[in-house]
Amino acid sequence: MSKTIHILNGPNLNLLGRRQPEIYGHDTLDDVAARCAALGSELGLATQLFQSNHEGEIVDMIHRARDEAAGIIINPAAYTHTSVAILDALHTFEGPVLEVHISNVHQREGFRHHSYVSLRADGVIAGFGTQGYELALRRMATLLG
Ligand code: DQA
């Protein structure tokens, strides 16, 4: 049976493709979900993608992943830079955690340079556009061997 990877997305990413496309590109989150599902089946991984605009719901998603997922790929969006609650939740998860940012956060405003989530993440991808999710999935396959 293939291992399941949860791909969690934070606020405003429901608007991906329509939101500041000059920064985040034209792909939608549904496009990302479809491409990750296709790549996952090549890699022997099942993927499930979730999105929420609410911090507590993202904490609940991480708790659910404790029972249902072998690994987490997370783009916490703006909560990356603010949320101790999401960091604490990720500390309760035992499998690999990979952090993805579509844009190169280090090229942007100073407040985007710090990530609470990076204190737990096993790897970080930033600035590869939505392809970053697929690169993280390939890394996940390696980590889960
Ligand atoms: C983001 C970068 C964050 O700083 C921003 O708040 C987002 C998206 C990214 O994918 O580049 O919403 O996580």
GROMACS .gro file of C-alpha atoms and ligand atoms in nm:
model
  158
    1MET     CA    1   0.000   0.000   0.000
    2SER     CA    2   0.143   0.342  -0.093
    3LYS     CA    3   0.232   0.591   0.177
    4THR     CA    4   0.019   0.905   0.198
    5ILE     CA    5   0.160   1.257   0.190
    6HIS     CA    6  -0.048   1.552   0.306
    7ILE     CA    7   0.017   1.877   0.120
    8LEU     CA    8  -0.105   2.161   0.345
    9ASN     CA    9  -0.158   2.517   0.230
   10GLY     CA   10  -0.222   2.833   0.426
   11PRO     CA   11  -0.414   3.157   0.375
   12ASN     CA   12  -0.484   3.310   0.036
   13LEU     CA   13  -0.348   3.011  -0.152
   14ASN     CA   14  -0.707   2.924  -0.251
   15LEU     CA   15  -0.665   3.222  -0.486
   16LEU     CA   16  -0.348   3.083  -0.643
   17GLY     CA   17  -0.348   3.160  -1.017
   18ARG     CA   18  -0.550   3.477  -0.966
   19ARG     CA   19  -0.360   3.629  -0.674
   20GLN     CA   20  -0.059   3.845  -0.769
   21PRO     CA   21   0.030   3.621  -1.066
   22GLU     CA   22   0.346   3.825  -1.125
   23ILE     CA   23   0.471   3.676  -0.796
   24TYR     CA   24   0.292   3.342  -0.768
   25GLY     CA   25   0.228   3.251  -1.134
   26HIS     CA   26  -0.085   3.135  -1.313
   27ASP     CA   27  -0.120   2.774  -1.191
   28THR     CA   28  -0.410   2.712  -0.955
   29LEU     CA   29  -0.402   2.499  -0.642
   30ASP     CA   30  -0.610   2.241  -0.834
   31ASP     CA   31  -0.333   2.229  -1.096
   32VAL     CA   32  -0.079   2.168  -0.817
   33ALA     CA   33  -0.299   1.894  -0.666
   34ALA     CA   34  -0.335   1.720  -1.004
   35ARG     CA   35   0.037   1.736  -1.086
   36CYS     CA   36   0.135   1.609  -0.740
   37ALA     CA   37  -0.115   1.323  -0.766
   38ALA     CA   38   0.031   1.222  -1.105
   39LEU     CA   39   0.391   1.244  -0.983
   40GLY     CA   40   0.299   1.070  -0.658
   41SER     CA   41   0.165   0.769  -0.845
   42GLU     CA   42   0.499   0.744  -1.034
   43LEU     CA   43   0.684   0.765  -0.701
   44GLY     CA   44   0.454   0.525  -0.516
   45LEU     CA   45   0.307   0.798  -0.294
   46ALA     CA   46  -0.059   0.893  -0.253
   47THR     CA   47  -0.110   1.267  -0.212
   48GLN     CA   48  -0.391   1.467  -0.053
   49LEU     CA   49  -0.392   1.845  -0.075
   50PHE     CA   50  -0.567   2.071   0.176
   51GLN     CA   51  -0.598   2.449   0.214
   52SER     CA   52  -0.731   2.674   0.487
   53ASN     CA   53  -0.736   3.045   0.558
   54HIS     CA   54  -0.756   2.977   0.934
   55GLU     CA   55  -0.460   2.909   1.162
   56GLY     CA   56  -0.646   2.671   1.397
   57GLU     CA   57  -0.772   2.466   1.102
   58ILE     CA   58  -0.414   2.421   0.984
   59VAL     CA   59  -0.322   2.301   1.335
   60ASP     CA   60  -0.614   2.051   1.310
   61MET     CA   61  -0.488   1.937   0.967
   62ILE     CA   62  -0.145   1.866   1.115
   63HIS     CA   63  -0.306   1.665   1.398
   64ARG     CA   64  -0.500   1.463   1.139
   65ALA     CA   65  -0.177   1.400   0.948
   66ARG     CA   66  -0.034   1.237   1.263
   67ASP     CA   67  -0.277   0.948   1.205
   68GLU     CA   68  -0.309   0.955   0.828
   69ALA     CA   69   0.017   1.070   0.666
   70ALA     CA   70   0.375   0.946   0.640
   71GLY     CA   71   0.500   1.296   0.554
   72ILE     CA   72   0.386   1.658   0.536
   73ILE     CA   73   0.461   1.912   0.266
   74ILE     CA   74   0.349   2.252   0.393
   75ASN     CA   75   0.324   2.600   0.251
   76PRO     CA   76   0.196   2.789   0.557
   77ALA     CA   77   0.184   3.113   0.350
   78ALA     CA   78   0.173   3.422   0.577
   79TYR     CA   79   0.154   3.202   0.891
   80THR     CA   80   0.511   3.093   0.810
   81HIS     CA   81   0.630   3.419   0.955
   82THR     CA   82   0.399   3.443   1.257
   83SER     CA   83   0.271   3.110   1.384
   84VAL     CA   84   0.418   2.943   1.689
   85ALA     CA   85   0.098   2.729   1.700
   86ILE     CA   86   0.174   2.575   1.360
   87LEU     CA   87   0.537   2.517   1.463
   88ASP     CA   88   0.425   2.346   1.785
   89ALA     CA   89   0.178   2.127   1.592
   90LEU     CA   90   0.453   2.024   1.348
   91HIS     CA   91   0.670   1.925   1.644
   92THR     CA   92   0.404   1.661   1.729
   93PHE     CA   93   0.441   1.502   1.384
   94GLU     CA   94   0.703   1.228   1.362
   95GLY     CA   95   0.758   1.193   0.985
   96PRO     CA   96   0.941   1.422   0.743
   97VAL     CA   97   0.819   1.781   0.707
   98LEU     CA   98   0.912   1.980   0.397
   99GLU     CA   99   0.841   2.354   0.370
  100VAL     CA  100   0.755   2.506   0.033
  101HIS     CA  101   0.731   2.867  -0.077
  102ILE     CA  102   0.634   2.947  -0.433
  103SER     CA  103   0.815   3.280  -0.432
  104ASN     CA  104   1.173   3.345  -0.324
  105VAL     CA  105   1.088   3.481   0.019
  106HIS     CA  106   1.451   3.588   0.073
  107GLN     CA  107   1.428   3.831  -0.217
  108ARG     CA  108   1.117   3.995  -0.068
  109GLU     CA  109   1.033   4.210   0.237
  110GLY     CA  110   1.239   4.154   0.551
  111PHE     CA  111   0.942   4.013   0.748
  112ARG     CA  112   0.930   3.718   0.504
  113HIS     CA  113   1.290   3.620   0.576
  114HIS     CA  114   1.210   3.452   0.907
  115SER     CA  115   1.017   3.127   0.922
  116TYR     CA  116   0.895   2.963   1.244
  117VAL     CA  117   0.820   2.649   1.044
  118SER     CA  118   1.184   2.617   0.933
  119LEU     CA  119   1.273   2.535   1.295
  120ARG     CA  120   1.098   2.200   1.235
  121ALA     CA  121   1.123   2.150   0.859
  122ASP     CA  122   1.364   1.886   0.730
  123GLY     CA  123   1.406   2.091   0.410
  124VAL     CA  124   1.291   2.417   0.257
  125ILE     CA  125   1.221   2.503  -0.107
  126ALA     CA  126   1.162   2.865  -0.208
  127GLY     CA  127   1.148   3.047  -0.538
  128PHE     CA  128   1.086   2.751  -0.770
  129GLY     CA  129   0.728   2.854  -0.844
  130THR     CA  130   0.462   2.587  -0.805
  131GLN     CA  131   0.719   2.332  -0.929
  132GLY     CA  132   0.852   2.349  -0.572
  133TYR     CA  133   0.570   2.119  -0.458
  134GLU     CA  134   0.679   1.849  -0.705
  135LEU     CA  135   1.044   1.890  -0.605
  136ALA     CA  136   0.942   1.849  -0.241
  137LEU     CA  137   0.746   1.536  -0.332
  138ARG     CA  138   1.053   1.385  -0.501
  139ARG     CA  139   1.256   1.462  -0.188
  140MET     CA  140   0.982   1.306   0.025
  141ALA     CA  141   1.008   0.984  -0.178
  142THR     CA  142   1.383   0.978  -0.109
  143LEU     CA  143   1.339   1.046   0.262
  144LEU     CA  144   1.073   0.776   0.298
  145GLY     CA  145   1.291   0.536   0.101
  146DQA     C1  146   0.440   3.223   0.032
  146DQA     C2  147   0.528   3.338   0.081
  146DQA     C3  148   0.464   3.407   0.202
  146DQA     O1  149   0.549   3.511   0.248
  146DQA     C4  150   0.332   3.466   0.164
  146DQA     O2  151   0.268   3.524   0.276
  146DQA     C5  152   0.241   3.368   0.097
  146DQA     C6  153   0.298   3.270   0.005
  146DQA     C7  154   0.492   3.160  -0.097
  146DQA     O3  155   0.446   3.052  -0.132
  146DQA     O4  156   0.577   3.220  -0.165
  146DQA     O5  157   0.120   3.376   0.110
  146DQA     O6  158   0.439   3.122   0.132
   0.00000   0.00000   0.00000
